[in-house]
Coordinates of C-alpha atoms in Angstrom, one line a residue:
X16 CA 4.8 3.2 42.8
X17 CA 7.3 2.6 40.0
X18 CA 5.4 -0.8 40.1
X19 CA 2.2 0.4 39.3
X20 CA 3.1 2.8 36.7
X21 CA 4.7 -0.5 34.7
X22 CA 1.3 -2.4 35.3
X23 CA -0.6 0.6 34.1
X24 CA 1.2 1.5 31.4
X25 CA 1.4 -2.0 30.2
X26 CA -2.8 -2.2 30.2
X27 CA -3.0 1.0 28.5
X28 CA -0.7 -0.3 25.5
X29 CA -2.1 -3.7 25.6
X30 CA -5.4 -2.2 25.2
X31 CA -4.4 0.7 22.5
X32 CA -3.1 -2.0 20.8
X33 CA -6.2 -4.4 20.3
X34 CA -8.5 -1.7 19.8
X35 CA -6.7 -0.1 16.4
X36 CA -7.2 -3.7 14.4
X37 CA -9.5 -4.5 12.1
X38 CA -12.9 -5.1 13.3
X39 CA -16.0 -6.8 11.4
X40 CA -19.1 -4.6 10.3
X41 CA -21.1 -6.6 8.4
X42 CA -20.7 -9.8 7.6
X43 CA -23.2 -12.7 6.0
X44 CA -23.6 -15.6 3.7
X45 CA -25.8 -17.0 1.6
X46 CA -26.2 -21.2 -0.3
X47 CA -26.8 -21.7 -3.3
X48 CA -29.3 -23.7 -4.7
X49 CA -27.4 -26.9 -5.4
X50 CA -24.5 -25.8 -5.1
X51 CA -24.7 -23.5 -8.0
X52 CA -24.1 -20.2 -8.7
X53 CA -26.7 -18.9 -11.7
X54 CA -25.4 -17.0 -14.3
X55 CA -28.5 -14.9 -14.4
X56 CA -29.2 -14.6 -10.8
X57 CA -27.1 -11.8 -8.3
X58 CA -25.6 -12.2 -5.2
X59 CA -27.4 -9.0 -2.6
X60 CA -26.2 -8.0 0.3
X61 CA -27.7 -5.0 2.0
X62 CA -25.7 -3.3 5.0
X63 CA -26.0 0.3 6.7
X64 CA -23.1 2.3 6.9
X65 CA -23.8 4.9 10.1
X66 CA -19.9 6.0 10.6
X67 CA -18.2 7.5 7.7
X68 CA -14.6 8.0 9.4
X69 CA -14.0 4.8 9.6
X70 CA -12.7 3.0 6.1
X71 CA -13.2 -0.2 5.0
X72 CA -11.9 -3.6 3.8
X73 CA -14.6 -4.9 1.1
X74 CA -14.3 -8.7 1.4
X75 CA -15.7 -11.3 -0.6
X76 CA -16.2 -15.3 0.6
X77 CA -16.8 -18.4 -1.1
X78 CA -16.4 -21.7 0.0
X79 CA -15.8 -24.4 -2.5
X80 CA -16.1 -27.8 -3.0
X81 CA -12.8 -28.4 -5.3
X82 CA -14.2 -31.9 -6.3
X83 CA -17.0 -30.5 -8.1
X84 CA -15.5 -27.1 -9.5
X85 CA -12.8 -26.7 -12.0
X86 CA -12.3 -23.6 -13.0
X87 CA -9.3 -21.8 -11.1
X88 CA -10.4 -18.5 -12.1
X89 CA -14.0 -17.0 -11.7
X90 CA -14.8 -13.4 -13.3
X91 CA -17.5 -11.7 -11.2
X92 CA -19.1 -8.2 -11.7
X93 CA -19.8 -6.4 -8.9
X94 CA -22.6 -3.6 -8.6
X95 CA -22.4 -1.0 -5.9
X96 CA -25.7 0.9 -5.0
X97 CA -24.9 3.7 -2.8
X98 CA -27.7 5.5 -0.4
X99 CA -28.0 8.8 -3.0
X100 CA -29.0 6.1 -5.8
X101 CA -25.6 6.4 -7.3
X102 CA -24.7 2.9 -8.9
X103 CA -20.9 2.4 -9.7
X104 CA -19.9 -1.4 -11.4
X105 CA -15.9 -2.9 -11.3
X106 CA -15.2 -6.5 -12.5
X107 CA -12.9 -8.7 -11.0
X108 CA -11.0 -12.0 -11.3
X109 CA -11.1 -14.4 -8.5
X110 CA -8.2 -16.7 -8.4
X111 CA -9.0 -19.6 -6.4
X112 CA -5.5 -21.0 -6.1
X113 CA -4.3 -17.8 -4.5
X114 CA -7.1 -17.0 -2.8
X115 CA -6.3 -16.6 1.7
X116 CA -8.4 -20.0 3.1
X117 CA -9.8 -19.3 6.8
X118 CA -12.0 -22.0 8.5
X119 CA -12.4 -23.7 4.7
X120 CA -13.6 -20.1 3.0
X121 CA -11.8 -18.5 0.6
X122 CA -11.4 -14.7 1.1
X123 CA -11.0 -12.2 -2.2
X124 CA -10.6 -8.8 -1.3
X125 CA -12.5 -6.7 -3.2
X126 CA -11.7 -2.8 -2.2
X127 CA -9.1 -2.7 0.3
X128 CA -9.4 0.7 1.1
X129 CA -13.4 2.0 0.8
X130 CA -14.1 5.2 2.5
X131 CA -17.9 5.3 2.2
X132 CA -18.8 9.1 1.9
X133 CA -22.7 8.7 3.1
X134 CA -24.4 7.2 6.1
X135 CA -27.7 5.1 4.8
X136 CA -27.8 1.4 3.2
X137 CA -25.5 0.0 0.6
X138 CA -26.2 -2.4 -1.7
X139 CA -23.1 -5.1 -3.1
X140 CA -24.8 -7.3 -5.6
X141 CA -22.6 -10.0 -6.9
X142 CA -22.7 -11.7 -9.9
X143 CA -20.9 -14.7 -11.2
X144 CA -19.6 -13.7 -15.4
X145 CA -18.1 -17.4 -16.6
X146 CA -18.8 -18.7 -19.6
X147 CA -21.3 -21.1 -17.7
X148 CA -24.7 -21.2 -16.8
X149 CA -24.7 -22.5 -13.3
X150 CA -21.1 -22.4 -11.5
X151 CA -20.9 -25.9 -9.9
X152 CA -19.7 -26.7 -6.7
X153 CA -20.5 -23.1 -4.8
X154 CA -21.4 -24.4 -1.1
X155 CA -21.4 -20.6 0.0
X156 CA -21.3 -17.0 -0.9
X157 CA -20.6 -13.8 1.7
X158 CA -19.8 -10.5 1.8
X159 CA -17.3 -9.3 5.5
X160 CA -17.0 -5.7 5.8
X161 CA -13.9 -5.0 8.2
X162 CA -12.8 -1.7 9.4
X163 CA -9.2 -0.3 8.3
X164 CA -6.7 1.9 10.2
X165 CA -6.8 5.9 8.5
X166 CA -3.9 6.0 6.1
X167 CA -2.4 9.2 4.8
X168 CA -1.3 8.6 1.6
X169 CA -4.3 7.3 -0.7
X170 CA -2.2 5.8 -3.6
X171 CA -4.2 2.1 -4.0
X172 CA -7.7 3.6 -3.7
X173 CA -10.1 1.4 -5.4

C-alpha cells in the first residue's frame, strides 16, 4: 500500500511538473529572397489567440550566416495589430553576439510577459531599420509564441 502511494505520488508530480512549462503556440519562419532582408519590405506573421489566461513569451528568430553579415547589432520595428484594429509599435535592438543560439537560430525575446486581452487574430509585422537597404546574410526569419507560468507581481510588463 505505502508502495503504491510512492509510485502514485511520484506520477502525479512528475506529471504536474511537465505540464506547468512553457509550451509553443505559434511558431513559423519565413527565407528571404537571397538572403536579404529589404529595408522596405515587413516581416507578417498572422496567429489566433483563442485563450486569454494564458500569457505569453513573444520570441523572435533569425538564423544568420555570420560570413556574409557584419553588423552585430540590428534595429527592428515591430508593429502589433490587435483583433479590435488597435495598432501599438515598440523598436528594438537585436544583439547578435548575445543573442541564445538553439539548433543554429538565434532567439531575441521580444515581450517576455504578453497577456493578450482579446481572442481573434494578431498580426506581428517585423521590419528590419538599419542604415541598409537589403540586410545581407538573413537565411531565416520566425516568430515562436510560448506560453508563460501566471506571475503575481507585473513589474517587467512590456
Amino acid at each position: 500500500m505505502k508502495n503504491n502511494i510512492l509510485k502514485y505520488t511520484s506520477i502525479i508530480s512528475f506529471l504536474f511538473l511537465f505540464s506547468c512549462g512553457e509550451k509553443t503556440v505559434f511558431e513559423s519562419t519565413i527565407t528571404p529572397t537571397n538572403n536579404q532582408w529589404n529595408i522596405f519590405k515587413p516581416v507578417d506573421f498572422s496567429f489566433e489567440i483563442s485563450d486569454t489566461a494564458k500569457p505569453c513569451k513573444i520570441i523572435f528568430l533569425l538564423k544568420i550566416d555570420k560570413t556574409k553579415m557584419k553588423e552585430h547589432t540590428i534595429p527592428i520595428s515591430v508593429e502589433m495589430k490587435y483583433p479590435n484594429s488597435e495598432k501599438r509599435t515598440l523598436t528594438k535592438n537585436l544583439i547578435t553576439d548575445s543573442a541564445k543560439v538553439v539548433n543554429g537560430i538565434s532567439q531575441f525575446p521580444i515581450q517576455g510577459y504578453k497577456e493578450f486581452d482579446l481572442t481573434g487574430k494578431y498580426i506581428y509585422s517585423f521590419t528590419q531599420i538599419t542604415s541598409k537597404y537589403n540586410l545581407e546574410g538573413i537565411e531565416s526569419i520566425g516568430l515562436r509564441i510560448e506560453t508563460v507560468p501566471v506571475r503575481t507581481n507585473k513589474e517587467d510588463e512590456y
